[in-house]
Short mmCIF file of C-alpha atoms in Angstrom, two decimals:
data_model
loop_
_atom_site.label_atom_id
_atom_site.label_comp_id
_atom_site.label_asym_id
_atom_site.label_seq_id
_atom_site.Cartn_x
_atom_site.Cartn_y
_atom_site.Cartn_z
CA MET A 137 61.25 49.24 113.72
CA ILE A 138 60.27 52.53 112.20
CA MET A 139 57.90 51.85 109.26
CA ALA A 140 58.18 54.48 106.42
CA ALA A 141 54.62 55.04 105.89
CA GLU A 142 54.67 56.91 109.62
CA MET A 143 57.60 59.08 108.47
CA LYS A 144 55.90 62.09 106.59
CA ALA A 145 58.47 64.69 107.62
CA THR A 146 60.07 66.31 104.83
CA VAL A 147 63.64 65.79 106.52
CA LEU A 148 64.59 62.84 107.75
CA THR A 149 67.58 61.22 110.00
CA MET A 150 70.03 58.74 108.83
CA ARG A 151 68.28 55.95 110.64
CA GLU A 152 64.91 57.23 108.99
CA ALA A 153 66.97 57.64 105.57
CA GLY A 154 67.89 53.85 106.14
CA ALA A 155 64.37 52.32 106.43
CA VAL A 156 63.19 54.32 103.78
CA LEU A 157 65.99 53.01 101.48
CA PHE A 158 66.59 49.85 102.88
CA GLY A 159 63.42 48.89 104.13
CA GLU A 160 64.94 48.17 107.64
CA SER A 161 66.07 50.68 110.76
CA SER A 162 69.05 48.97 112.06
CA GLU A 163 72.43 50.64 113.05
CA ARG A 164 73.65 48.32 109.73
CA ALA A 165 71.13 50.27 107.61
CA ARG A 166 71.81 53.91 108.95
CA LYS A 167 75.70 53.42 108.01
CA ARG A 168 74.74 52.44 104.53
CA ALA A 169 72.56 55.46 104.15
CA ILE A 170 75.49 57.45 105.39
CA TYR A 171 77.48 55.81 103.03
CA LEU A 172 75.19 55.93 100.05
CA LEU A 173 74.50 59.46 100.39
CA LYS A 174 78.53 60.46 100.62
CA THR A 175 79.17 58.23 97.71
CA GLN A 176 76.69 59.64 95.33
CA LYS A 177 78.05 63.31 96.83
CA ILE A 178 73.97 63.97 98.00
CA LYS A 179 73.45 66.95 99.77
CA THR A 180 73.03 66.47 103.20
CA ILE A 181 71.94 68.76 106.59
CA GLN A 182 74.32 68.80 109.32
CA ASN A 183 72.58 69.69 112.56
CA GLY A 184 75.30 69.46 115.18
CA ALA A 185 76.37 65.65 115.20
CA GLN A 186 72.86 64.63 113.60
CA THR A 187 72.89 64.39 109.69
CA LEU A 188 69.88 64.77 107.84
CA VAL A 189 68.35 64.50 104.41
CA ARG A 190 65.74 66.10 102.60
CA ARG A 191 62.57 63.42 101.65
CA ASP A 192 62.35 65.47 98.43
CA VAL A 193 66.47 64.65 97.22
CA LEU A 194 65.78 60.93 97.99
CA GLN A 195 62.80 61.26 95.96
CA LYS A 196 64.55 62.60 92.75
CA GLU A 197 68.01 60.92 93.07
CA PHE A 198 66.87 57.35 94.29
CA GLY A 199 63.22 57.19 92.60
CA ILE A 200 61.73 56.93 96.48
CA ASP A 201 57.84 57.97 96.57
CA TYR A 202 56.30 59.33 99.57
CA GLN A 203 55.24 55.81 100.73
CA GLY A 204 58.55 54.63 101.46
CA GLU A 205 58.21 52.57 97.69
CA VAL A 206 61.68 51.98 96.06
CA THR A 207 62.08 51.70 92.43
CA PRO A 208 65.26 49.74 91.29
CA LEU A 209 68.50 51.79 91.84
CA ASP A 210 70.93 52.20 89.47
CA LEU A 211 74.12 53.84 90.64
CA LYS A 212 75.82 53.72 86.96
CA ARG A 213 75.55 57.08 86.13
CA SER A 214 76.85 58.74 82.67
#
């Protein structure tokens, strides 16, 4: 399992984003991260077949701090 404290990179893979967002590094968490970023229209980076997201974007949009802590997510935007 990937620990959020070990991930200090500024760009995260979808597996790492799943670990940060949902606290687990599984295939299901990776797919949930992809789905969440697509539905919320969060800008991602395509590097060939790999999809990446910037850590500061997750911080801004979802309130994720740099230790991987998550504040409650409110998807209802006005």
